[in-house]
Amino acid sequence: SPTMSTRSLWGQLPPTEGIRTPTQVLKEQATALADMTSGVLQGEVSVSHGGGDFALGLYIVVPALDNYRYQVARAVHTLDMYPVTVTPGWDWNPKAKVVCTDEGEFEQALGTILSSEKVQHVIASLLAQSRAM
């Protein structure tokens, strides 16, 4: 069979255990939101890539409001994953960008956005409107 005669030139592939990608970090927070609100609010992560960059979006999705979506955060990174540039989903001002060199800095920047007064207000409003439905 061809597989017997094919010699791999790929070398020893590097281990990937313990590497948390920016996408995973966002997905964990999406799950946390659903857990905290008993599924009334859901989190969703979008991933698109163009021009060699990966563009990630973290959204709050509200099933009771026809799956209304609110973008909480955006993150952009290259194939290297870090550095990753984080921006609040509602703020396109370049001054709002935070460049994170590693996972710890990314979590810190994301936490600042997620626990911000703005996001807390949005969550309160969406929860109230969901209950009204």
Backbone as JSON Lines, residues from 0, in Angstrom:
{"i":0,"aa":"S","n":[0.85,-1.2,0.0],"ca":[0.0,0.0,0.0],"c":[0.88,1.25,0.0]}
{"i":1,"aa":"P","n":[0.38,2.36,-0.52],"ca":[1.19,3.58,-0.62],"c":[1.69,4.09,0.74]}
{"i":2,"aa":"T","n":[0.89,3.86,1.8],"ca":[1.29,4.38,3.11],"c":[2.58,3.72,3.59]}
{"i":3,"aa":"M","n":[2.81,2.48,3.21],"ca":[4.01,1.77,3.67],"c":[5.27,2.42,3.09]}
{"i":4,"aa":"S","n":[5.17,2.92,1.84],"ca":[6.36,3.43,1.17],"c":[6.56,4.94,1.37]}
{"i":5,"aa":"T","n":[5.54,5.61,1.95],"ca":[5.65,7.05,2.12],"c":[6.4,7.39,3.4]}
{"i":6,"aa":"R","n":[7.5,8.13,3.24],"ca":[8.28,8.53,4.4],"c":[7.9,9.97,4.75]}
{"i":7,"aa":"S","n":[7.55,10.22,6.0],"ca":[7.16,11.57,6.41],"c":[8.38,12.47,6.51]}
{"i":8,"aa":"L","n":[8.24,13.66,5.93],"ca":[9.3,14.66,6.0],"c":[8.92,15.78,6.98]}
{"i":9,"aa":"W","n":[7.89,15.53,7.76],"ca":[7.36,16.56,8.66],"c":[8.14,16.67,9.97]}
{"i":10,"aa":"G","n":[9.02,15.75,10.21],"ca":[9.76,15.78,11.47],"c":[8.86,15.4,12.63]}
{"i":11,"aa":"Q","n":[9.35,15.66,13.83],"ca":[8.6,15.36,15.04],"c":[7.64,16.53,15.29]}
{"i":12,"aa":"L","n":[6.32,16.28,15.22],"ca":[5.38,17.38,15.4],"c":[5.41,17.86,16.86]}
{"i":13,"aa":"P","n":[5.33,19.19,17.07],"ca":[5.43,19.73,18.43],"c":[4.19,19.39,19.26]}
{"i":14,"aa":"P","n":[4.36,19.27,20.57],"ca":[3.2,19.01,21.45],"c":[2.32,20.26,21.52]}
{"i":15,"aa":"T","n":[1.01,20.06,21.6],"ca":[0.11,21.21,21.67],"c":[-0.69,21.23,22.97]}
{"i":16,"aa":"E","n":[-0.45,20.28,23.86],"ca":[-1.19,20.27,25.13],"c":[-0.8,21.52,25.91]}
{"i":17,"aa":"G","n":[-1.79,22.08,26.6],"ca":[-1.5,23.21,27.47],"c":[-1.51,24.55,26.74]}
{"i":18,"aa":"I","n":[-1.67,24.54,25.43],"ca":[-1.78,25.81,24.71],"c":[-3.26,26.16,24.59]}
{"i":19,"aa":"R","n":[-3.64,27.27,25.2],"ca":[-5.02,27.74,25.07],"c":[-5.04,28.86,24.05]}
{"i":20,"aa":"T","n":[-5.8,28.64,22.99],"ca":[-5.88,29.64,21.93],"c":[-6.81,30.77,22.36]}
{"i":21,"aa":"P","n":[-6.68,31.95,21.76],"ca":[-7.63,33.03,22.05],"c":[-9.08,32.59,21.83]}
{"i":22,"aa":"T","n":[-9.33,31.76,20.82],"ca":[-10.68,31.27,20.56],"c":[-11.21,30.46,21.74]}
{"i":23,"aa":"Q","n":[-10.34,29.59,22.3],"ca":[-10.76,28.79,23.47],"c":[-11.1,29.67,24.66]}
{"i":24,"aa":"V","n":[-10.26,30.69,24.89],"ca":[-10.5,31.61,26.01],"c":[-11.87,32.27,25.86]}
{"i":25,"aa":"L","n":[-12.2,32.71,24.64],"ca":[-13.5,33.34,24.39],"c":[-14.64,32.33,24.57]}
{"i":26,"aa":"K","n":[-14.44,31.11,24.07],"ca":[-15.49,30.08,24.18],"c":[-15.77,29.73,25.64]}
{"i":27,"aa":"E","n":[-14.73,29.72,26.46],"ca":[-14.92,29.47,27.9],"c":[-15.81,30.53,28.5]}
{"i":28,"aa":"Q","n":[-15.6,31.79,28.11],"ca":[-16.41,32.89,28.64],"c":[-17.83,32.83,28.1]}
{"i":29,"aa":"A","n":[-18.01,32.37,26.88],"ca":[-19.35,32.18,26.31],"c":[-20.12,31.16,27.13]}
{"i":30,"aa":"T","n":[-19.44,30.07,27.5],"ca":[-20.05,29.02,28.33],"c":[-20.36,29.54,29.73]}
{"i":31,"aa":"A","n":[-19.44,30.34,30.28],"ca":[-19.63,30.89,31.63],"c":[-20.88,31.77,31.68]}
{"i":32,"aa":"L","n":[-21.11,32.56,30.64],"ca":[-22.29,33.44,30.6],"c":[-23.57,32.62,30.61]}
{"i":33,"aa":"A","n":[-23.6,31.56,29.79],"ca":[-24.79,30.69,29.74],"c":[-25.03,30.03,31.1]}
{"i":34,"aa":"D","n":[-23.94,29.59,31.75],"ca":[-24.05,28.97,33.08],"c":[-24.6,29.96,34.1]}
{"i":35,"aa":"M","n":[-24.04,31.18,34.09],"ca":[-24.42,32.19,35.08],"c":[-25.86,32.66,34.93]}
{"i":36,"aa":"T","n":[-26.39,32.59,33.71],"ca":[-27.76,33.09,33.46],"c":[-28.73,31.94,33.19]}
{"i":37,"aa":"S","n":[-28.32,30.73,33.51],"ca":[-29.15,29.53,33.28],"c":[-29.65,29.45,31.84]}
{"i":38,"aa":"G","n":[-28.82,29.9,30.92],"ca":[-29.14,29.78,29.5],"c":[-30.02,30.88,28.95]}
{"i":39,"aa":"V","n":[-30.44,31.83,29.81],"ca":[-31.27,32.95,29.32],"c":[-30.44,33.77,28.33]}
{"i":40,"aa":"L","n":[-29.17,33.99,28.68],"ca":[-28.24,34.61,27.75],"c":[-27.23,33.54,27.34]}
{"i":41,"aa":"Q","n":[-26.93,33.5,26.06],"ca":[-25.95,32.54,25.56],"c":[-24.73,33.32,25.06]}
{"i":42,"aa":"G","n":[-23.59,32.68,25.06],"ca":[-22.43,33.29,24.47],"c":[-22.15,32.63,23.14]}
{"i":43,"aa":"E","n":[-21.62,33.37,22.2],"ca":[-21.29,32.8,20.9],"c":[-19.97,33.41,20.43]}
{"i":44,"aa":"V","n":[-19.14,32.58,19.83],"ca":[-17.86,33.05,19.32],"c":[-17.83,32.86,17.81]}
{"i":45,"aa":"S","n":[-17.52,33.93,17.09],"ca":[-17.36,33.82,15.64],"c":[-15.88,33.89,15.31]}
{"i":46,"aa":"V","n":[-15.49,33.15,14.29],"ca":[-14.1,33.16,13.83],"c":[-14.09,33.35,12.32]}
{"i":47,"aa":"S","n":[-13.4,34.38,11.87],"ca":[-13.24,34.54,10.42],"c":[-11.77,34.84,10.17]}
{"i":48,"aa":"H","n":[-11.33,34.58,8.95],"ca":[-9.94,34.89,8.65],"c":[-9.82,35.44,7.25]}
{"i":49,"aa":"G","n":[-9.05,36.49,7.15],"ca":[-8.79,37.1,5.85],"c":[-7.46,37.81,5.93]}
{"i":50,"aa":"G","n":[-6.72,37.77,4.88],"ca":[-5.43,38.45,4.87],"c":[-4.45,37.9,5.87]}
{"i":51,"aa":"G","n":[-4.63,36.63,6.23],"ca":[-3.68,35.99,7.15],"c":[-4.0,36.2,8.62]}
{"i":52,"aa":"D","n":[-4.95,37.08,8.92],"ca":[-5.31,37.32,10.32],"c":[-6.57,36.56,10.69]}
{"i":53,"aa":"F","n":[-6.69,36.24,11.97],"ca":[-7.9,35.62,12.51],"c":[-8.66,36.71,13.27]}
{"i":54,"aa":"A","n":[-9.93,36.88,12.92],"ca":[-10.77,37.86,13.6],"c":[-11.82,37.12,14.41]}
{"i":55,"aa":"L","n":[-11.82,37.35,15.71],"ca":[-12.73,36.65,16.61],"c":[-13.74,37.64,17.17]}
{"i":56,"aa":"G","n":[-14.95,37.18,17.37],"ca":[-15.98,38.01,17.99],"c":[-16.66,37.25,19.1]}
{"i":57,"aa":"L","n":[-16.87,37.91,20.24],"ca":[-17.65,37.31,21.33],"c":[-18.98,38.05,21.4]}
{"i":58,"aa":"Y","n":[-20.06,37.29,21.3],"ca":[-21.4,37.87,21.28],"c":[-22.23,37.35,22.43]}
{"i":59,"aa":"I","n":[-23.15,38.2,22.91],"ca":[-24.23,37.73,23.78],"c":[-25.4,37.47,22.85]}
{"i":60,"aa":"V","n":[-25.98,36.28,22.95],"ca":[-27.13,35.92,22.13],"c":[-28.32,35.67,23.07]}
{"i":61,"aa":"V","n":[-29.47,36.22,22.69],"ca":[-30.65,36.14,23.56],"c":[-31.76,35.36,22.85]}
{"i":62,"aa":"P","n":[-31.88,34.05,23.16],"ca":[-32.89,33.22,22.5],"c":[-34.31,33.77,22.6]}
{"i":63,"aa":"A","n":[-34.68,34.34,23.78],"ca":[-36.04,34.83,23.98],"c":[-36.35,36.05,23.13]}
{"i":64,"aa":"L","n":[-35.32,36.74,22.65],"ca":[-35.52,37.94,21.82],"c":[-35.12,37.65,20.37]}
{"i":65,"aa":"D","n":[-35.64,36.56,19.83],"ca":[-35.35,36.18,18.44],"c":[-33.86,36.09,18.15]}
{"i":66,"aa":"N","n":[-33.12,35.57,19.12],"ca":[-31.66,35.43,18.98],"c":[-30.95,36.75,18.7]}
{"i":67,"aa":"Y","n":[-31.43,37.79,19.35],"ca":[-30.75,39.1,19.3],"c":[-29.29,38.89,19.69]}
{"i":68,"aa":"R","n":[-28.39,39.55,18.93],"ca":[-26.95,39.39,19.2],"c":[-26.32,40.73,19.52]}
{"i":69,"aa":"Y","n":[-25.49,40.74,20.53],"ca":[-24.76,41.94,20.91],"c":[-23.27,41.6,20.97]}
{"i":70,"aa":"Q","n":[-22.47,42.34,20.21],"ca":[-21.03,42.05,20.21],"c":[-20.35,42.69,21.41]}
{"i":71,"aa":"V","n":[-19.77,41.85,22.24],"ca":[-19.13,42.31,23.47],"c":[-17.66,42.64,23.24]}
{"i":72,"aa":"A","n":[-16.98,41.78,22.49],"ca":[-15.54,41.96,22.29],"c":[-15.11,41.45,20.93]}
{"i":73,"aa":"R","n":[-14.03,42.07,20.45],"ca":[-13.38,41.6,19.22],"c":[-11.92,41.32,19.55]}
{"i":74,"aa":"A","n":[-11.37,40.33,18.89],"ca":[-9.95,40.02,19.06],"c":[-9.38,39.65,17.7]}
{"i":75,"aa":"V","n":[-8.17,40.12,17.44],"ca":[-7.52,39.83,16.16],"c":[-6.12,39.32,16.45]}
{"i":76,"aa":"H","n":[-5.75,38.23,15.77],"ca":[-4.39,37.72,15.92],"c":[-3.92,37.1,14.61]}
{"i":77,"aa":"T","n":[-2.62,36.91,14.5],"ca":[-2.05,36.25,13.33],"c":[-2.03,34.75,13.6]}
{"i":78,"aa":"L","n":[-1.4,34.02,12.71],"ca":[-1.25,32.58,12.87],"c":[-0.55,32.23,14.19]}
{"i":79,"aa":"D","n":[0.27,33.16,14.69],"ca":[1.01,32.92,15.93],"c":[0.15,32.92,17.19]}
{"i":80,"aa":"M","n":[-1.09,33.4,17.1],"ca":[-2.03,33.5,18.23],"c":[-1.75,34.68,19.15]}
{"i":81,"aa":"Y","n":[-0.5,34.84,19.55],"ca":[-0.14,36.0,20.36],"c":[1.01,36.72,19.68]}
{"i":82,"aa":"P","n":[1.01,38.07,19.7],"ca":[0.06,38.93,20.41],"c":[-1.34,38.92,19.79]}
{"i":83,"aa":"V","n":[-2.32,39.2,20.65],"ca":[-3.71,39.32,20.2],"c":[-4.18,40.73,20.58]}
{"i":84,"aa":"T","n":[-4.87,41.38,19.64],"ca":[-5.38,42.73,19.89],"c":[-6.85,42.65,20.25]}
{"i":85,"aa":"V","n":[-7.21,43.21,21.4],"ca":[-8.59,43.13,21.91],"c":[-9.23,44.51,21.88]}
{"i":86,"aa":"T","n":[-10.48,44.54,21.47],"ca":[-11.26,45.79,21.42],"c":[-12.66,45.5,21.95]}
{"i":87,"aa":"P","n":[-13.24,46.44,22.71],"ca":[-14.65,46.27,23.07],"c":[-15.48,46.2,21.8]}
{"i":88,"aa":"G","n":[-16.51,45.38,21.79],"ca":[-17.3,45.16,20.59],"c":[-18.02,46.4,20.09]}
{"i":89,"aa":"W","n":[-18.29,47.35,21.01],"ca":[-19.06,48.53,20.63],"c":[-18.17,49.74,20.33]}
{"i":90,"aa":"D","n":[-16.87,49.61,20.5],"ca":[-15.98,50.76,20.4],"c":[-14.91,50.56,19.33]}
{"i":91,"aa":"W","n":[-15.06,51.28,18.22],"ca":[-14.11,51.14,17.12],"c":[-12.95,52.14,17.25]}
{"i":92,"aa":"N","n":[-12.95,52.9,18.33],"ca":[-11.9,53.87,18.57],"c":[-10.56,53.15,18.74]}
{"i":93,"aa":"P","n":[-9.55,53.52,17.94],"ca":[-8.23,52.85,18.05],"c":[-7.65,52.93,19.46]}
{"i":94,"aa":"K","n":[-8.03,53.96,20.2],"ca":[-7.54,54.11,21.58],"c":[-8.04,53.0,22.49]}
{"i":95,"aa":"A","n":[-9.13,52.35,22.09],"ca":[-9.72,51.29,22.93],"c":[-8.99,49.95,22.76]}
{"i":96,"aa":"K","n":[-8.07,49.89,21.79],"ca":[-7.37,48.63,21.53],"c":[-6.34,48.31,22.61]}
{"i":97,"aa":"V","n":[-6.29,47.04,23.0],"ca":[-5.27,46.57,23.93],"c":[-4.52,45.43,23.26]}
{"i":98,"aa":"V","n":[-3.2,45.56,23.17],"ca":[-2.39,44.49,22.58],"c":[-1.86,43.61,23.71]}
{"i":99,"aa":"C","n":[-2.2,42.3,23.64],"ca":[-1.85,41.36,24.69],"c":[-0.78,40.4,24.17]}
{"i":100,"aa":"T","n":[0.31,40.28,24.9],"ca":[1.41,39.46,24.42],"c":[1.27,37.99,24.81]}
{"i":101,"aa":"D","n":[0.37,37.69,25.76],"ca":[0.18,36.28,26.15],"c":[-1.23,36.06,26.69]}
{"i":102,"aa":"E","n":[-1.49,34.81,27.04],"ca":[-2.81,34.4,27.51],"c":[-3.26,35.18,28.75]}
{"i":103,"aa":"G","n":[-2.33,35.38,29.68],"ca":[-2.64,36.1,30.92],"c":[-3.1,37.52,30.66]}
{"i":104,"aa":"E","n":[-2.38,38.22,29.77],"ca":[-2.74,39.6,29.42],"c":[-4.06,39.63,28.67]}
{"i":105,"aa":"F","n":[-4.29,38.61,27.83],"ca":[-5.54,38.53,27.08],"c":[-6.72,38.38,28.04]}
{"i":106,"aa":"E","n":[-6.58,37.48,29.02],"ca":[-7.66,37.27,29.99],"c":[-7.93,38.54,30.8]}
{"i":107,"aa":"Q","n":[-6.86,39.25,31.13],"ca":[-6.99,40.48,31.9],"c":[-7.75,41.55,31.1]}
{"i":108,"aa":"A","n":[-7.37,41.72,29.84],"ca":[-8.02,42.72,28.97],"c":[-9.49,42.35,28.74]}
{"i":109,"aa":"L","n":[-9.73,41.06,28.54],"ca":[-11.09,40.57,28.31],"c":[-11.94,40.78,29.56]}
{"i":110,"aa":"G","n":[-11.35,40.49,30.72],"ca":[-12.06,40.67,31.99],"c":[-12.47,42.12,32.21]}
{"i":111,"aa":"T","n":[-11.59,43.04,31.82],"ca":[-11.89,44.46,31.95],"c":[-13.13,44.82,31.13]}
{"i":112,"aa":"I","n":[-13.22,44.25,29.94],"ca":[-14.38,44.51,29.07],"c":[-15.63,43.85,29.64]}
{"i":113,"aa":"L","n":[-15.53,42.56,29.98],"ca":[-16.71,41.79,30.4],"c":[-17.3,42.3,31.71]}
{"i":114,"aa":"S","n":[-16.46,42.79,32.6],"ca":[-16.96,43.26,33.9],"c":[-17.22,44.76,33.9]}
{"i":115,"aa":"S","n":[-17.06,45.4,32.73],"ca":[-17.25,46.85,32.64],"c":[-18.7,47.25,32.91]}
{"i":116,"aa":"E","n":[-18.87,48.5,33.33],"ca":[-20.2,49.04,33.59],"c":[-21.09,48.91,32.36]}
{"i":117,"aa":"K","n":[-20.51,49.16,31.2],"ca":[-21.25,49.09,29.93],"c":[-21.84,47.69,29.72]}
{"i":118,"aa":"V","n":[-21.01,46.67,29.84],"ca":[-21.47,45.29,29.6],"c":[-22.46,44.85,30.69]}
{"i":119,"aa":"Q","n":[-22.19,45.24,31.94],"ca":[-23.12,44.9,33.02],"c":[-24.5,45.5,32.76]}
{"i":120,"aa":"H","n":[-24.52,46.73,32.24],"ca":[-25.78,47.41,31.9],"c":[-26.51,46.67,30.78]}
{"i":121,"aa":"V","n":[-25.75,46.26,29.75],"ca":[-26.33,45.53,28.62],"c":[-26.93,44.2,29.11]}
{"i":122,"aa":"I","n":[-26.19,43.5,29.96],"ca":[-26.66,42.2,30.49],"c":[-27.95,42.38,31.3]}
{"i":123,"aa":"A","n":[-27.97,43.4,32.17],"ca":[-29.16,43.66,32.99],"c":[-30.37,43.94,32.1]}
{"i":124,"aa":"S","n":[-30.16,44.75,31.07],"ca":[-31.23,45.1,30.15],"c":[-31.75,43.87,29.39]}
{"i":125,"aa":"L","n":[-30.81,43.05,28.91],"ca":[-31.21,41.86,28.14],"c":[-31.91,40.83,29.02]}
{"i":126,"aa":"L","n":[-31.46,40.68,30.26],"ca":[-32.12,39.75,31.19],"c":[-33.55,40.23,31.48]}
{"i":127,"aa":"A","n":[-33.7,41.52,31.72],"ca":[-35.03,42.08,32.02],"c":[-35.97,41.89,30.83]}
{"i":128,"aa":"Q","n":[-35.46,42.15,29.63],"ca":[-36.3,42.01,28.44],"c":[-36.65,40.55,28.16]}
{"i":129,"aa":"S","n":[-35.72,39.65,28.49],"ca":[-36.0,38.22,28.31],"c":[-37.1,37.77,29.25]}
{"i":130,"aa":"R","n":[-37.06,38.26,30.49],"ca":[-38.09,37.89,31.48],"c":[-39.46,38.39,31.06]}
{"i":131,"aa":"A","n":[-39.47,39.52,30.37],"ca":[-40.73,40.13,29.95],"c":[-41.4,39.33,28.82]}
{"i":132,"aa":"M","n":[-40.62,38.52,28.14],"ca":[-41.17,37.79,26.99],"c":[-42.05,36.62,27.43]}
